[in-house]
Amino acid sequence: MLKWAIVFLVIAIIAAVLGFGGIAGTATTIAQVLFVIFLILFIVSFFMSRRGPRP
């Protein structure tokens, strides 16, 4: 998921440089949402793995 966030961020940067403001804004929003979802899932999996396996 982090890979997709980076891809959309690169698309947003390229679109902004070329002057496509609407596409850049949309791609930036998608990248931010994917990054937040990645962080939430990462934190949840980190704490679940620290609990250890259940018997």
mmCIF file of N, CA, C and O in Angstrom:
data_model
loop_
_atom_site.group_PDB
_atom_site.id
_atom_site.type_symbol
_atom_site.label_atom_id
_atom_site.label_comp_id
_atom_site.label_asym_id
_atom_site.label_seq_id
_atom_site.Cartn_x
_atom_site.Cartn_y
_atom_site.Cartn_z
ATOM 1 N N MET A 1 0.828 -1.183 0.000
ATOM 2 C CA MET A 1 0.000 0.000 0.000
ATOM 3 C C MET A 1 0.879 1.256 0.000
ATOM 4 O O MET A 1 0.505 2.247 -0.608
ATOM 5 N N LEU A 2 2.002 1.169 0.673
ATOM 6 C CA LEU A 2 2.915 2.308 0.665
ATOM 7 C C LEU A 2 3.421 2.565 -0.750
ATOM 8 O O LEU A 2 3.605 3.717 -1.156
ATOM 9 N N LYS A 3 3.594 1.494 -1.507
ATOM 10 C CA LYS A 3 4.037 1.630 -2.897
ATOM 11 C C LYS A 3 3.034 2.445 -3.710
ATOM 12 O O LYS A 3 3.425 3.339 -4.473
ATOM 13 N N TRP A 4 1.750 2.169 -3.532
ATOM 14 C CA TRP A 4 0.726 2.911 -4.273
ATOM 15 C C TRP A 4 0.667 4.371 -3.841
ATOM 16 O O TRP A 4 0.430 5.263 -4.655
ATOM 17 N N ALA A 5 0.880 4.625 -2.550
ATOM 18 C CA ALA A 5 0.900 6.004 -2.081
ATOM 19 C C ALA A 5 2.043 6.778 -2.727
ATOM 20 O O ALA A 5 1.871 7.925 -3.147
ATOM 21 N N ILE A 6 3.195 6.146 -2.839
ATOM 22 C CA ILE A 6 4.341 6.790 -3.483
ATOM 23 C C ILE A 6 4.079 7.010 -4.962
ATOM 24 O O ILE A 6 4.417 8.060 -5.525
ATOM 25 N N VAL A 7 3.443 6.035 -5.616
ATOM 26 C CA VAL A 7 3.123 6.176 -7.043
ATOM 27 C C VAL A 7 2.200 7.369 -7.266
ATOM 28 O O VAL A 7 2.430 8.191 -8.166
ATOM 29 N N PHE A 8 1.151 7.494 -6.454
ATOM 30 C CA PHE A 8 0.232 8.617 -6.611
ATOM 31 C C PHE A 8 0.900 9.946 -6.272
ATOM 32 O O PHE A 8 0.584 10.973 -6.871
ATOM 33 N N LEU A 9 1.825 9.939 -5.326
ATOM 34 C CA LEU A 9 2.560 11.156 -5.012
ATOM 35 C C LEU A 9 3.420 11.594 -6.194
ATOM 36 O O LEU A 9 3.465 12.775 -6.541
ATOM 37 N N VAL A 10 4.072 10.645 -6.847
ATOM 38 C CA VAL A 10 4.886 10.963 -8.031
ATOM 39 C C VAL A 10 3.995 11.481 -9.156
ATOM 40 O O VAL A 10 4.341 12.459 -9.835
ATOM 41 N N ILE A 11 2.845 10.863 -9.347
ATOM 42 C CA ILE A 11 1.904 11.331 -10.374
ATOM 43 C C ILE A 11 1.472 12.760 -10.068
ATOM 44 O O ILE A 11 1.388 13.604 -10.965
ATOM 45 N N ALA A 12 1.205 13.047 -8.784
ATOM 46 C CA ALA A 12 0.786 14.399 -8.394
ATOM 47 C C ALA A 12 1.891 15.416 -8.669
ATOM 48 O O ALA A 12 1.619 16.519 -9.162
ATOM 49 N N ILE A 13 3.126 15.051 -8.368
ATOM 50 C CA ILE A 13 4.242 15.981 -8.605
ATOM 51 C C ILE A 13 4.423 16.242 -10.090
ATOM 52 O O ILE A 13 4.579 17.395 -10.520
ATOM 53 N N ILE A 14 4.362 15.189 -10.895
ATOM 54 C CA ILE A 14 4.518 15.357 -12.346
ATOM 55 C C ILE A 14 3.367 16.185 -12.911
ATOM 56 O O ILE A 14 3.577 17.079 -13.733
ATOM 57 N N ALA A 15 2.141 15.913 -12.464
ATOM 58 C CA ALA A 15 0.989 16.669 -12.952
ATOM 59 C C ALA A 15 1.084 18.136 -12.542
ATOM 60 O O ALA A 15 0.726 19.024 -13.321
ATOM 61 N N ALA A 16 1.581 18.405 -11.348
ATOM 62 C CA ALA A 16 1.717 19.794 -10.895
ATOM 63 C C ALA A 16 2.765 20.541 -11.716
ATOM 64 O O ALA A 16 2.574 21.703 -12.071
ATOM 65 N N VAL A 17 3.858 19.855 -12.025
ATOM 66 C CA VAL A 17 4.909 20.482 -12.831
ATOM 67 C C VAL A 17 4.397 20.798 -14.235
ATOM 68 O O VAL A 17 4.723 21.840 -14.809
ATOM 69 N N LEU A 18 3.570 19.916 -14.788
ATOM 70 C CA LEU A 18 3.050 20.110 -16.135
ATOM 71 C C LEU A 18 1.836 21.051 -16.167
ATOM 72 O O LEU A 18 1.347 21.378 -17.246
ATOM 73 N N GLY A 19 1.339 21.447 -15.002
ATOM 74 C CA GLY A 19 0.261 22.423 -14.963
ATOM 75 C C GLY A 19 -1.137 21.841 -14.873
ATOM 76 O O GLY A 19 -2.112 22.561 -15.076
ATOM 77 N N PHE A 20 -1.260 20.571 -14.591
ATOM 78 C CA PHE A 20 -2.575 19.942 -14.448
ATOM 79 C C PHE A 20 -2.981 19.983 -12.971
ATOM 80 O O PHE A 20 -2.789 19.025 -12.230
ATOM 81 N N GLY A 21 -3.572 21.090 -12.558
ATOM 82 C CA GLY A 21 -3.885 21.298 -11.144
ATOM 83 C C GLY A 21 -4.922 20.347 -10.589
ATOM 84 O O GLY A 21 -4.787 19.869 -9.468
ATOM 85 N N GLY A 22 -5.972 20.070 -11.361
ATOM 86 C CA GLY A 22 -7.027 19.176 -10.878
ATOM 87 C C GLY A 22 -6.541 17.758 -10.676
ATOM 88 O O GLY A 22 -6.845 17.125 -9.655
ATOM 89 N N ILE A 23 -5.786 17.271 -11.619
ATOM 90 C CA ILE A 23 -5.248 15.913 -11.514
ATOM 91 C C ILE A 23 -4.244 15.838 -10.372
ATOM 92 O O ILE A 23 -4.210 14.854 -9.624
ATOM 93 N N ALA A 24 -3.437 16.869 -10.225
ATOM 94 C CA ALA A 24 -2.439 16.892 -9.149
ATOM 95 C C ALA A 24 -3.115 16.883 -7.784
ATOM 96 O O ALA A 24 -2.685 16.173 -6.867
ATOM 97 N N GLY A 25 -4.180 17.659 -7.635
ATOM 98 C CA GLY A 25 -4.899 17.697 -6.366
ATOM 99 C C GLY A 25 -5.543 16.369 -6.025
ATOM 100 O O GLY A 25 -5.490 15.913 -4.881
ATOM 101 N N THR A 26 -6.143 15.740 -7.030
ATOM 102 C CA THR A 26 -6.779 14.441 -6.817
ATOM 103 C C THR A 26 -5.750 13.378 -6.456
ATOM 104 O O THR A 26 -5.949 12.590 -5.535
ATOM 105 N N ALA A 27 -4.641 13.357 -7.180
ATOM 106 C CA ALA A 27 -3.598 12.367 -6.903
ATOM 107 C C ALA A 27 -2.988 12.594 -5.522
ATOM 108 O O ALA A 27 -2.654 11.631 -4.822
ATOM 109 N N THR A 28 -2.855 13.839 -5.122
ATOM 110 C CA THR A 28 -2.326 14.134 -3.790
ATOM 111 C C THR A 28 -3.268 13.635 -2.704
ATOM 112 O O THR A 28 -2.823 13.043 -1.712
ATOM 113 N N THR A 29 -4.553 13.850 -2.898
ATOM 114 C CA THR A 29 -5.537 13.379 -1.924
ATOM 115 C C THR A 29 -5.516 11.862 -1.813
ATOM 116 O O THR A 29 -5.545 11.306 -0.709
ATOM 117 N N ILE A 30 -5.455 11.178 -2.946
ATOM 118 C CA ILE A 30 -5.402 9.710 -2.942
ATOM 119 C C ILE A 30 -4.145 9.230 -2.236
ATOM 120 O O ILE A 30 -4.181 8.285 -1.437
ATOM 121 N N ALA A 31 -3.012 9.880 -2.501
ATOM 122 C CA ALA A 31 -1.752 9.495 -1.856
ATOM 123 C C ALA A 31 -1.833 9.682 -0.344
ATOM 124 O O ALA A 31 -1.361 8.837 0.414
ATOM 125 N N GLN A 32 -2.443 10.779 0.101
ATOM 126 C CA GLN A 32 -2.572 11.018 1.534
ATOM 127 C C GLN A 32 -3.459 9.975 2.198
ATOM 128 O O GLN A 32 -3.132 9.466 3.278
ATOM 129 N N VAL A 33 -4.576 9.649 1.568
ATOM 130 C CA VAL A 33 -5.487 8.648 2.132
ATOM 131 C C VAL A 33 -4.802 7.289 2.212
ATOM 132 O O VAL A 33 -4.879 6.605 3.239
ATOM 133 N N LEU A 34 -4.120 6.885 1.151
ATOM 134 C CA LEU A 34 -3.426 5.598 1.166
ATOM 135 C C LEU A 34 -2.330 5.562 2.220
ATOM 136 O O LEU A 34 -2.124 4.541 2.881
ATOM 137 N N PHE A 35 -1.626 6.672 2.405
ATOM 138 C CA PHE A 35 -0.571 6.713 3.411
ATOM 139 C C PHE A 35 -1.137 6.595 4.816
ATOM 140 O O PHE A 35 -0.580 5.882 5.658
ATOM 141 N N VAL A 36 -2.266 7.258 5.083
ATOM 142 C CA VAL A 36 -2.895 7.161 6.402
ATOM 143 C C VAL A 36 -3.378 5.736 6.654
ATOM 144 O O VAL A 36 -3.183 5.191 7.746
ATOM 145 N N ILE A 37 -3.975 5.103 5.662
ATOM 146 C CA ILE A 37 -4.416 3.715 5.812
ATOM 147 C C ILE A 37 -3.219 2.811 6.069
ATOM 148 O O ILE A 37 -3.269 1.914 6.922
ATOM 149 N N PHE A 38 -2.108 3.050 5.345
ATOM 150 C CA PHE A 38 -0.890 2.269 5.564
ATOM 151 C C PHE A 38 -0.399 2.422 7.004
ATOM 152 O O PHE A 38 -0.051 1.437 7.655
ATOM 153 N N LEU A 39 -0.372 3.661 7.508
ATOM 154 C CA LEU A 39 0.098 3.880 8.874
ATOM 155 C C LEU A 39 -0.780 3.181 9.903
ATOM 156 O O LEU A 39 -0.277 2.575 10.852
ATOM 157 N N ILE A 40 -2.089 3.254 9.710
ATOM 158 C CA ILE A 40 -3.011 2.606 10.647
ATOM 159 C C ILE A 40 -2.794 1.099 10.645
ATOM 160 O O ILE A 40 -2.686 0.474 11.706
ATOM 161 N N LEU A 41 -2.713 0.504 9.458
ATOM 162 C CA LEU A 41 -2.506 -0.940 9.384
ATOM 163 C C LEU A 41 -1.143 -1.342 9.936
ATOM 164 O O LEU A 41 -1.007 -2.389 10.577
ATOM 165 N N PHE A 42 -0.122 -0.520 9.709
ATOM 166 C CA PHE A 42 1.206 -0.811 10.232
ATOM 167 C C PHE A 42 1.207 -0.804 11.752
ATOM 168 O O PHE A 42 1.757 -1.706 12.391
ATOM 169 N N ILE A 43 0.579 0.206 12.351
ATOM 170 C CA ILE A 43 0.545 0.301 13.809
ATOM 171 C C ILE A 43 -0.244 -0.852 14.415
ATOM 172 O O ILE A 43 0.180 -1.452 15.412
ATOM 173 N N VAL A 44 -1.374 -1.187 13.814
ATOM 174 C CA VAL A 44 -2.185 -2.305 14.315
ATOM 175 C C VAL A 44 -1.408 -3.610 14.225
ATOM 176 O O VAL A 44 -1.361 -4.390 15.182
ATOM 177 N N SER A 45 -0.763 -3.870 13.090
ATOM 178 C CA SER A 45 -0.004 -5.115 12.954
ATOM 179 C C SER A 45 1.204 -5.154 13.881
ATOM 180 O O SER A 45 1.572 -6.206 14.397
ATOM 181 N N PHE A 46 1.822 -3.987 14.129
ATOM 182 C CA PHE A 46 2.957 -3.933 15.043
ATOM 183 C C PHE A 46 2.545 -4.329 16.454
ATOM 184 O O PHE A 46 3.202 -5.146 17.093
ATOM 185 N N PHE A 47 1.442 -3.756 16.941
ATOM 186 C CA PHE A 47 1.011 -4.070 18.292
ATOM 187 C C PHE A 47 0.432 -5.477 18.400
ATOM 188 O O PHE A 47 0.557 -6.114 19.447
ATOM 189 N N MET A 48 -0.187 -5.977 17.355
ATOM 190 C CA MET A 48 -0.714 -7.343 17.406
ATOM 191 C C MET A 48 0.424 -8.355 17.429
ATOM 192 O O MET A 48 0.314 -9.403 18.065
ATOM 193 N N SER A 49 1.527 -8.072 16.744
ATOM 194 C CA SER A 49 2.648 -9.001 16.733
ATOM 195 C C SER A 49 3.395 -8.993 18.064
ATOM 196 O O SER A 49 4.001 -9.989 18.445
ATOM 197 N N ARG A 50 3.353 -7.882 18.787
ATOM 198 C CA ARG A 50 4.030 -7.804 20.082
ATOM 199 C C ARG A 50 3.272 -8.562 21.171
ATOM 200 O O ARG A 50 3.867 -8.906 22.190
ATOM 201 N N ARG A 51 2.010 -8.813 20.950
ATOM 202 C CA ARG A 51 1.216 -9.546 21.947
ATOM 203 C C ARG A 51 1.604 -11.016 21.968
ATOM 204 O O ARG A 51 1.409 -11.685 22.966
ATOM 205 N N GLY A 52 2.138 -11.518 20.874
ATOM 206 C CA GLY A 52 2.532 -12.910 20.806
ATOM 207 C C GLY A 52 1.374 -13.793 20.373
ATOM 208 O O GLY A 52 0.222 -13.370 20.357
ATOM 209 N N PRO A 53 1.699 -15.027 20.045
ATOM 210 C CA PRO A 53 0.623 -15.945 19.610
ATOM 211 C C PRO A 53 -0.247 -16.368 20.785
ATOM 212 O O PRO A 53 0.202 -16.510 21.908
ATOM 213 N N ARG A 54 -1.503 -16.547 20.475
ATOM 214 C CA ARG A 54 -2.437 -16.995 21.493
ATOM 215 C C ARG A 54 -2.382 -18.528 21.579
ATOM 216 O O ARG A 54 -2.306 -19.207 20.577
ATOM 217 N N PRO A 55 -2.459 -19.044 22.795
ATOM 218 C CA PRO A 55 -2.414 -20.524 22.937
ATOM 219 C C PRO A 55 -3.680 -21.199 22.494
ATOM 220 O O PRO A 55 -4.711 -20.697 22.382
#
